[in-house]
Structures are given as C-alpha cells and as structure tokens.
CSV table of C-alpha atoms and ligand atoms in Angstrom, one decimal:
chain,number,residue,atom,x,y,z
A,17,MET,CA,-117.6,120.0,142.5
A,18,ASN,CA,-116.2,123.5,143.1
A,19,TYR,CA,-113.0,124.1,145.0
A,20,GLU,CA,-111.5,127.3,146.3
A,21,VAL,CA,-107.8,127.2,145.7
A,22,PHE,CA,-105.4,129.1,148.0
A,23,ILE,CA,-101.8,129.8,147.3
A,24,ASP,CA,-99.6,130.5,150.4
A,25,GLY,CA,-102.8,131.1,152.3
A,26,ASP,CA,-104.2,133.7,149.9
A,27,PHE,CA,-107.4,132.9,147.8
A,28,TYR,CA,-106.5,132.6,144.2
A,29,ASP,CA,-109.4,131.2,142.2
A,30,GLU,CA,-112.4,128.9,142.3
A,31,VAL,CA,-112.2,125.9,139.9
A,32,GLU,CA,-114.4,123.0,139.1
A,33,ALA,CA,-112.6,119.6,139.7
A,34,PRO,CA,-113.5,116.1,140.8
A,35,SER,CA,-111.1,116.3,143.8
A,36,SER,CA,-109.0,118.8,145.8
A,37,ALA,CA,-105.8,117.4,144.3
A,38,ASP,CA,-107.2,117.9,140.8
A,39,ALA,CA,-108.2,121.4,141.6
A,40,CYS,CA,-104.6,122.1,142.7
A,41,ARG,CA,-103.2,120.6,139.6
A,42,GLN,CA,-105.5,122.7,137.4
A,43,VAL,CA,-104.1,125.9,139.0
A,44,PHE,CA,-100.6,124.5,139.0
A,45,ASP,CA,-100.8,123.9,135.2
A,46,ARG,CA,-102.3,127.4,134.7
A,47,LEU,CA,-99.4,129.0,136.6
A,48,ASP,CA,-96.8,127.0,134.8
A,49,GLY,CA,-95.3,125.8,138.0
A,50,HIS,CA,-94.6,129.2,139.5
A,51,VAL,CA,-96.6,128.7,142.7
A,52,GLY,CA,-96.2,128.5,146.4
A,53,GLU,CA,-97.9,126.2,148.8
A,54,MET,CA,-101.4,125.3,147.4
A,55,GLN,CA,-104.5,124.2,149.2
A,56,ALA,CA,-107.9,123.5,147.9
A,57,GLU,CA,-111.1,123.7,149.9
A,58,LEU,CA,-114.5,122.2,148.8
A,59,VAL,CA,-117.2,124.8,148.2
A,60,GLU,CA,-120.6,123.4,149.4
A,61,GLY,CA,-123.0,123.0,146.5
A,62,SER,CA,-125.4,125.9,147.1
A,63,ASP,CA,-126.4,128.9,145.1
A,64,GLU,CA,-126.2,131.2,148.1
A,65,PRO,CA,-123.6,129.7,150.5
A,66,GLY,CA,-123.6,131.1,154.0
A,67,ILE,CA,-127.0,132.8,153.7
A,68,CYS,CA,-129.6,131.7,156.2
A,69,PRO,CA,-132.5,130.0,154.5
A,70,ALA,CA,-135.0,131.1,157.2
A,71,CYS,CA,-134.4,134.8,157.1
A,72,SER,CA,-132.6,135.2,153.8
A,73,GLY,CA,-129.6,136.8,155.6
A,74,SER,CA,-131.4,139.6,157.4
A,75,GLY,CA,-131.0,137.9,160.8
A,76,GLU,CA,-134.5,139.1,161.8
A,77,GLY,CA,-137.3,136.9,163.0
A,78,GLN,CA,-140.9,136.9,162.1
A,79,ASN,CA,-141.7,139.7,164.6
A,80,GLU,CA,-140.1,143.1,164.2
A,81,GLY,CA,-137.2,143.4,166.5
A,82,SER,CA,-136.8,139.7,167.1
A,83,ARG,CA,-133.9,137.6,166.0
A,84,CYS,CA,-134.1,134.7,163.6
A,85,HIS,CA,-134.4,131.5,165.5
A,86,TYR,CA,-132.5,129.6,162.9
A,87,CYS,CA,-129.3,131.6,162.7
A,88,LYS,CA,-129.6,133.5,166.0
A,89,GLY,CA,-129.5,136.8,164.2
A,90,ARG,CA,-126.2,136.2,162.3
A,91,GLY,CA,-127.9,136.0,158.9
A,92,GLU,CA,-125.8,133.0,158.1
A,93,GLY,CA,-127.2,129.6,157.5
A,94,SER,CA,-125.2,126.8,159.2
A,95,PRO,CA,-127.0,123.5,158.9
A,96,LEU,CA,-126.6,121.6,162.1
B,18,ZN,ZN1,-131.7,133.5,159.9
C-alpha cells in the first residue's frame, strides 16, 4: 500500500508501507528524527488516481458540448 506522508501539513514523500504508522516511521528514520508533526494518508490503489474513467479526464460527454454524466464535467472520477 502507498501512503503520502505529510510533515507539518506539507507533502514530503510517498512511501510503500503496510500501515500509516509504518509509513511515518520510514520517513522518521530517513530524517534521523529531525521532523515535525507527521501524518500519512493512504493512496488509493489506482494507476491514474482522480481521473474519471468514463471520459478520461476531459469532462466531456459523448456528444460535443455535453458534460460527462459520470463526473459532471469535472474530469475527476469519484466512485460513489
Ligand atoms: Zn467524466
């Protein structure tokens, strides 16, 4: 599983770890303890996270000028 690790609210790195605590520990070890407040968020297992699968991110529907019915024209896929 991949986790995005944030330090003091800023994105630092993406690491592969079995849990969010382990992801934090990996970064903690790498920085030799010189870190602020850490937070790890799970990255969903997808090759193209956030891209709408119906329109491939264009936000357009099948007809020209129409919006994608799946993402409502945002171009982002958010499985409901
Ligand atoms: Zn779409």
